[in-house]
Amino acid sequence: ELMQQAVPVGEGAMAAILALDDDVVRELVVDAAGGDVLSVANLNAPGQVVIAGHRSAVERAVEIARERGGKPRMLPVSAPFHCPLMRPAREALEPALRQTRFRDPGVPVVTNVDARPVSTGPAARDALVRQIDSPVRWVESVEWLTDEAGVTAFVEVGPGSVLLNAVKRIRPEAARIELKGPEELAELG
């Protein structure tokens, strides 16, 4: 609700920019902003970056991406998540999160805001607060897990395999296991 309230419906947008180098997308964001808010919102996989901001800027970026050989597509979302336009949502949610007790996780959690592990409840809370209006650094998170933590297999539990598909593009050698629900996870042991 807070995220939806931060930006009225129709004023913000998101688009996936495919088939362009991440640095080209970062340049494109600067070129298309035109005084509006526009930023990288998700670094999902090599050649798959999501941008977010004011609708007019996102639409300009989509056109520029096409001109530069990219394959952009607008995303059907209700708000421009993980960008500076979410700052009011962050400011509204932060006091409630600060009052909520966060226990230390049983295992370190790699946060997508920093692409590094946290091992205390307060650090996890801080990362959650900052993620609201900051980019999701999925590529770097997967790289840290494989390169620094030695992870060789990824498990996705749920109705789809979006994250595993991204892992395949980031680290094709990693094993990927898709589970439809918690019961399949329990069977894994």
PDB file of C-alpha atoms in Angstrom:
ATOM      1  CA  GLU A   1       0.000   0.000   0.000  1.00  0.00           C
ATOM      2  CA  LEU A   2       2.785   2.413   0.885  1.00  0.00           C
ATOM      3  CA  MET A   3       4.538   1.769  -2.420  1.00  0.00           C
ATOM      4  CA  GLN A   4       1.326   2.377  -4.350  1.00  0.00           C
ATOM      5  CA  GLN A   5       0.691   5.578  -2.403  1.00  0.00           C
ATOM      6  CA  ALA A   6       4.214   6.834  -3.147  1.00  0.00           C
ATOM      7  CA  VAL A   7       3.487   7.210  -6.866  1.00  0.00           C
ATOM      8  CA  PRO A   8      -0.038   7.672  -8.233  1.00  0.00           C
ATOM      9  CA  VAL A   9      -1.129   5.014 -10.726  1.00  0.00           C
ATOM     10  CA  GLY A  10      -0.025   5.942 -14.227  1.00  0.00           C
ATOM     11  CA  GLU A  11       2.776   8.331 -13.209  1.00  0.00           C
ATOM     12  CA  GLY A  12       5.456   5.686 -12.860  1.00  0.00           C
ATOM     13  CA  ALA A  13       6.519   2.712 -14.946  1.00  0.00           C
ATOM     14  CA  MET A  14       9.081  -0.033 -15.342  1.00  0.00           C
ATOM     15  CA  ALA A  15      10.598  -1.647 -18.416  1.00  0.00           C
ATOM     16  CA  ALA A  16      12.875  -4.600 -19.022  1.00  0.00           C
ATOM     17  CA  ILE A  17      15.760  -3.804 -21.337  1.00  0.00           C
ATOM     18  CA  LEU A  18      17.098  -6.949 -22.967  1.00  0.00           C
ATOM     19  CA  ALA A  19      20.075  -7.568 -25.252  1.00  0.00           C
ATOM     20  CA  LEU A  20      22.120  -4.535 -24.194  1.00  0.00           C
ATOM     21  CA  ASP A  21      25.216  -4.422 -22.015  1.00  0.00           C
ATOM     22  CA  ASP A  22      24.552  -3.174 -18.483  1.00  0.00           C
ATOM     23  CA  ASP A  23      26.806  -0.142 -19.039  1.00  0.00           C
ATOM     24  CA  VAL A  24      24.863   0.760 -22.198  1.00  0.00           C
ATOM     25  CA  VAL A  25      21.639   0.653 -20.178  1.00  0.00           C
ATOM     26  CA  ARG A  26      23.171   2.905 -17.509  1.00  0.00           C
ATOM     27  CA  GLU A  27      24.103   5.420 -20.246  1.00  0.00           C
ATOM     28  CA  LEU A  28      20.645   5.113 -21.765  1.00  0.00           C
ATOM     29  CA  VAL A  29      19.084   5.948 -18.368  1.00  0.00           C
ATOM     30  CA  VAL A  30      21.094   9.173 -18.192  1.00  0.00           C
ATOM     31  CA  ASP A  31      20.237  10.053 -21.806  1.00  0.00           C
ATOM     32  CA  ALA A  32      16.505   9.420 -21.373  1.00  0.00           C
ATOM     33  CA  ALA A  33      15.906  10.994 -17.960  1.00  0.00           C
ATOM     34  CA  GLY A  34      15.282  14.491 -19.296  1.00  0.00           C
ATOM     35  CA  GLY A  35      14.772  15.949 -15.825  1.00  0.00           C
ATOM     36  CA  ASP A  36      12.525  13.085 -14.691  1.00  0.00           C
ATOM     37  CA  VAL A  37      13.432  10.308 -12.270  1.00  0.00           C
ATOM     38  CA  LEU A  38      14.806   7.282 -14.113  1.00  0.00           C
ATOM     39  CA  SER A  39      17.151   4.653 -12.772  1.00  0.00           C
ATOM     40  CA  VAL A  40      18.283   1.056 -12.956  1.00  0.00           C
ATOM     41  CA  ALA A  41      15.966  -0.955 -10.706  1.00  0.00           C
ATOM     42  CA  ASN A  42      16.986  -4.593 -11.209  1.00  0.00           C
ATOM     43  CA  LEU A  43      20.196  -6.125 -12.485  1.00  0.00           C
ATOM     44  CA  ASN A  44      18.645  -9.533 -13.160  1.00  0.00           C
ATOM     45  CA  ALA A  45      21.107 -11.203 -15.521  1.00  0.00           C
ATOM     46  CA  PRO A  46      23.678 -10.215 -18.138  1.00  0.00           C
ATOM     47  CA  GLY A  47      21.715  -8.409 -20.842  1.00  0.00           C
ATOM     48  CA  GLN A  48      18.574  -8.174 -18.698  1.00  0.00           C
ATOM     49  CA  VAL A  49      18.192  -4.923 -16.786  1.00  0.00           C
ATOM     50  CA  VAL A  50      14.973  -3.414 -15.482  1.00  0.00           C
ATOM     51  CA  ILE A  51      14.588   0.353 -15.296  1.00  0.00           C
ATOM     52  CA  ALA A  52      12.049   2.364 -13.291  1.00  0.00           C
ATOM     53  CA  GLY A  53      10.933   5.946 -12.876  1.00  0.00           C
ATOM     54  CA  HIS A  54       8.499   8.466 -14.246  1.00  0.00           C
ATOM     55  CA  ARG A  55       6.452   6.966 -17.084  1.00  0.00           C
ATOM     56  CA  SER A  56       7.580   9.593 -19.610  1.00  0.00           C
ATOM     57  CA  ALA A  57      11.251   8.876 -18.912  1.00  0.00           C
ATOM     58  CA  VAL A  58      10.751   5.111 -19.079  1.00  0.00           C
ATOM     59  CA  GLU A  59       8.976   5.483 -22.421  1.00  0.00           C
ATOM     60  CA  ARG A  60      11.843   7.629 -23.757  1.00  0.00           C
ATOM     61  CA  ALA A  61      14.313   5.006 -22.554  1.00  0.00           C
ATOM     62  CA  VAL A  62      12.383   2.263 -24.345  1.00  0.00           C
ATOM     63  CA  GLU A  63      12.648   4.176 -27.637  1.00  0.00           C
ATOM     64  CA  ILE A  64      16.358   4.866 -27.152  1.00  0.00           C
ATOM     65  CA  ALA A  65      16.950   1.200 -26.259  1.00  0.00           C
ATOM     66  CA  ARG A  66      15.313   0.143 -29.551  1.00  0.00           C
ATOM     67  CA  GLU A  67      17.487   2.609 -31.469  1.00  0.00           C
ATOM     68  CA  ARG A  68      20.585   1.129 -29.803  1.00  0.00           C
ATOM     69  CA  GLY A  69      19.673  -2.451 -30.692  1.00  0.00           C
ATOM     70  CA  GLY A  70      18.009  -3.478 -27.459  1.00  0.00           C
ATOM     71  CA  LYS A  71      14.788  -5.377 -26.963  1.00  0.00           C
ATOM     72  CA  PRO A  72      12.796  -3.342 -24.446  1.00  0.00           C
ATOM     73  CA  ARG A  73       9.359  -4.111 -23.090  1.00  0.00           C
ATOM     74  CA  MET A  74       7.171  -2.236 -20.683  1.00  0.00           C
ATOM     75  CA  LEU A  75       6.275  -4.220 -17.570  1.00  0.00           C
ATOM     76  CA  PRO A  76       2.702  -4.470 -16.293  1.00  0.00           C
ATOM     77  CA  VAL A  77       3.346  -3.193 -12.762  1.00  0.00           C
ATOM     78  CA  SER A  78       1.393  -0.879 -10.489  1.00  0.00           C
ATOM     79  CA  ALA A  79       4.355   1.275  -9.404  1.00  0.00           C
ATOM     80  CA  PRO A  80       8.014   1.991 -10.253  1.00  0.00           C
ATOM     81  CA  PHE A  81       9.683  -0.214  -7.650  1.00  0.00           C
ATOM     82  CA  HIS A  82      13.332  -0.081  -6.488  1.00  0.00           C
ATOM     83  CA  CYS A  83      13.920   3.495  -7.610  1.00  0.00           C
ATOM     84  CA  PRO A  84      14.091   6.903  -5.901  1.00  0.00           C
ATOM     85  CA  LEU A  85      10.352   7.454  -6.458  1.00  0.00           C
ATOM     86  CA  MET A  86       9.833   4.870  -3.696  1.00  0.00           C
ATOM     87  CA  ARG A  87      11.516   7.121  -1.125  1.00  0.00           C
ATOM     88  CA  PRO A  88       8.164   8.129   0.478  1.00  0.00           C
ATOM     89  CA  ALA A  89       7.310   4.432   0.937  1.00  0.00           C
ATOM     90  CA  ARG A  90      10.710   3.824   2.533  1.00  0.00           C
ATOM     91  CA  GLU A  91      10.270   6.785   4.893  1.00  0.00           C
ATOM     92  CA  ALA A  92       6.780   5.618   5.870  1.00  0.00           C
ATOM     93  CA  LEU A  93       7.754   1.977   6.413  1.00  0.00           C
ATOM     94  CA  GLU A  94      11.068   2.531   8.162  1.00  0.00           C
ATOM     95  CA  PRO A  95       9.638   3.534  11.592  1.00  0.00           C
ATOM     96  CA  ALA A  96       7.506   0.379  11.724  1.00  0.00           C
ATOM     97  CA  LEU A  97      10.470  -1.775  10.743  1.00  0.00           C
ATOM     98  CA  ARG A  98      12.651  -0.053  13.362  1.00  0.00           C
ATOM     99  CA  GLN A  99      10.076  -0.990  16.029  1.00  0.00           C
ATOM    100  CA  THR A 100       9.947  -4.598  14.841  1.00  0.00           C
ATOM    101  CA  ARG A 101      12.269  -7.064  16.511  1.00  0.00           C
ATOM    102  CA  PHE A 102      14.527  -8.757  13.983  1.00  0.00           C
ATOM    103  CA  ARG A 103      16.293 -11.853  15.263  1.00  0.00           C
ATOM    104  CA  ASP A 104      19.688 -12.839  13.964  1.00  0.00           C
ATOM    105  CA  PRO A 105      19.242 -15.238  11.034  1.00  0.00           C
ATOM    106  CA  GLY A 106      20.306 -18.864  11.547  1.00  0.00           C
ATOM    107  CA  VAL A 107      22.482 -18.601   8.442  1.00  0.00           C
ATOM    108  CA  PRO A 108      23.864 -15.459   6.802  1.00  0.00           C
ATOM    109  CA  VAL A 109      21.469 -13.827   4.329  1.00  0.00           C
ATOM    110  CA  VAL A 110      22.857 -12.347   1.116  1.00  0.00           C
ATOM    111  CA  THR A 111      20.916  -9.138   0.612  1.00  0.00           C
ATOM    112  CA  ASN A 112      20.148  -7.965  -2.907  1.00  0.00           C
ATOM    113  CA  VAL A 113      20.688  -4.338  -1.931  1.00  0.00           C
ATOM    114  CA  ASP A 114      24.386  -4.921  -1.122  1.00  0.00           C
ATOM    115  CA  ALA A 115      25.072  -8.316  -2.719  1.00  0.00           C
ATOM    116  CA  ARG A 116      26.793  -9.262   0.526  1.00  0.00           C
ATOM    117  CA  PRO A 117      25.782 -11.371   3.527  1.00  0.00           C
ATOM    118  CA  VAL A 118      24.361 -10.073   6.787  1.00  0.00           C
ATOM    119  CA  SER A 119      24.286 -12.141   9.950  1.00  0.00           C
ATOM    120  CA  THR A 120      22.477  -9.925  12.434  1.00  0.00           C
ATOM    121  CA  GLY A 121      18.855  -8.925  12.731  1.00  0.00           C
ATOM    122  CA  PRO A 122      19.611  -5.193  12.712  1.00  0.00           C
ATOM    123  CA  ALA A 123      21.704  -5.547   9.539  1.00  0.00           C
ATOM    124  CA  ALA A 124      18.901  -7.510   7.853  1.00  0.00           C
ATOM    125  CA  ARG A 125      16.403  -4.804   8.848  1.00  0.00           C
ATOM    126  CA  ASP A 126      18.670  -2.081   7.479  1.00  0.00           C
ATOM    127  CA  ALA A 127      19.039  -3.912   4.170  1.00  0.00           C
ATOM    128  CA  LEU A 128      15.277  -4.396   3.907  1.00  0.00           C
ATOM    129  CA  VAL A 129      14.672  -0.677   4.469  1.00  0.00           C
ATOM    130  CA  ARG A 130      17.263   0.340   1.868  1.00  0.00           C
ATOM    131  CA  GLN A 131      15.996  -2.186  -0.718  1.00  0.00           C
ATOM    132  CA  ILE A 132      12.694  -0.322  -1.047  1.00  0.00           C
ATOM    133  CA  ASP A 133      14.223   2.466  -3.140  1.00  0.00           C
ATOM    134  CA  SER A 134      17.481   0.859  -4.260  1.00  0.00           C
ATOM    135  CA  PRO A 135      18.317  -1.457  -7.175  1.00  0.00           C
ATOM    136  CA  VAL A 136      18.081  -5.235  -6.842  1.00  0.00           C
ATOM    137  CA  ARG A 137      21.607  -6.508  -7.471  1.00  0.00           C
ATOM    138  CA  TRP A 138      20.746 -10.119  -8.318  1.00  0.00           C
ATOM    139  CA  VAL A 139      23.720 -10.698 -10.633  1.00  0.00           C
ATOM    140  CA  GLU A 140      26.196  -9.622  -7.973  1.00  0.00           C
ATOM    141  CA  SER A 141      24.343 -11.616  -5.303  1.00  0.00           C
ATOM    142  CA  VAL A 142      24.604 -14.829  -7.337  1.00  0.00           C
ATOM    143  CA  GLU A 143      28.247 -14.078  -8.150  1.00  0.00           C
ATOM    144  CA  TRP A 144      29.040 -13.585  -4.459  1.00  0.00           C
ATOM    145  CA  LEU A 145      27.274 -16.830  -3.553  1.00  0.00           C
ATOM    146  CA  THR A 146      29.209 -18.853  -6.133  1.00  0.00           C
ATOM    147  CA  ASP A 147      32.577 -17.108  -5.974  1.00  0.00           C
ATOM    148  CA  GLU A 148      32.864 -16.304  -2.264  1.00  0.00           C
ATOM    149  CA  ALA A 149      30.552 -18.780  -0.522  1.00  0.00           C
ATOM    150  CA  GLY A 150      31.160 -21.720  -2.851  1.00  0.00           C
ATOM    151  CA  VAL A 151      27.486 -22.314  -3.652  1.00  0.00           C
ATOM    152  CA  THR A 152      27.128 -24.809  -6.508  1.00  0.00           C
ATOM    153  CA  ALA A 153      23.343 -25.378  -6.519  1.00  0.00           C
ATOM    154  CA  PHE A 154      20.319 -23.099  -6.325  1.00  0.00           C
ATOM    155  CA  VAL A 155      16.799 -24.101  -5.286  1.00  0.00           C
ATOM    156  CA  GLU A 156      13.710 -22.069  -6.157  1.00  0.00           C
ATOM    157  CA  VAL A 157      10.507 -22.887  -4.299  1.00  0.00           C
ATOM    158  CA  GLY A 158       7.300 -21.584  -5.827  1.00  0.00           C
ATOM    159  CA  PRO A 159       5.136 -21.492  -8.919  1.00  0.00           C
ATOM    160  CA  GLY A 160       7.811 -20.389 -11.385  1.00  0.00           C
ATOM    161  CA  SER A 161      11.489 -20.477 -12.226  1.00  0.00           C
ATOM    162  CA  VAL A 162      12.271 -16.812 -12.903  1.00  0.00           C
ATOM    163  CA  LEU A 163      15.211 -16.736 -10.503  1.00  0.00           C
ATOM    164  CA  LEU A 164      16.631 -20.035 -11.728  1.00  0.00           C
ATOM    165  CA  ASN A 165      16.478 -18.783 -15.310  1.00  0.00           C
ATOM    166  CA  ALA A 166      18.517 -15.756 -14.240  1.00  0.00           C
ATOM    167  CA  VAL A 167      20.983 -17.991 -12.378  1.00  0.00           C
ATOM    168  CA  LYS A 168      21.408 -20.043 -15.567  1.00  0.00           C
ATOM    169  CA  ARG A 169      22.484 -16.886 -17.430  1.00  0.00           C
ATOM    170  CA  ILE A 170      24.788 -15.736 -14.612  1.00  0.00           C
ATOM    171  CA  ARG A 171      26.368 -19.086 -13.687  1.00  0.00           C
ATOM    172  CA  PRO A 172      25.375 -21.729 -16.262  1.00  0.00           C
ATOM    173  CA  GLU A 173      27.476 -24.365 -14.493  1.00  0.00           C
ATOM    174  CA  ALA A 174      25.449 -24.122 -11.262  1.00  0.00           C
ATOM    175  CA  ALA A 175      22.900 -26.842 -10.563  1.00  0.00           C
ATOM    176  CA  ARG A 176      19.330 -25.568 -10.513  1.00  0.00           C
ATOM    177  CA  ILE A 177      16.433 -27.250  -8.729  1.00  0.00           C
ATOM    178  CA  GLU A 178      12.848 -26.074  -9.131  1.00  0.00           C
ATOM    179  CA  LEU A 179      10.333 -27.068  -6.460  1.00  0.00           C
ATOM    180  CA  LYS A 180       6.632 -26.277  -6.741  1.00  0.00           C
ATOM    181  CA  GLY A 181       5.971 -25.919  -3.014  1.00  0.00           C
ATOM    182  CA  PRO A 182       7.060 -26.545   0.579  1.00  0.00           C
ATOM    183  CA  GLU A 183       6.077 -30.217   0.433  1.00  0.00           C
ATOM    184  CA  GLU A 184       8.635 -30.839  -2.323  1.00  0.00           C
ATOM    185  CA  LEU A 185      11.224 -28.959  -0.246  1.00  0.00           C
ATOM    186  CA  ALA A 186      10.493 -31.250   2.714  1.00  0.00           C
ATOM    187  CA  GLU A 187      11.001 -34.290   0.468  1.00  0.00           C
ATOM    188  CA  LEU A 188      14.493 -33.020  -0.397  1.00  0.00           C
ATOM    189  CA  GLY A 189      15.414 -33.556   3.240  1.00  0.00           C
TER     190      GLY A 189
END
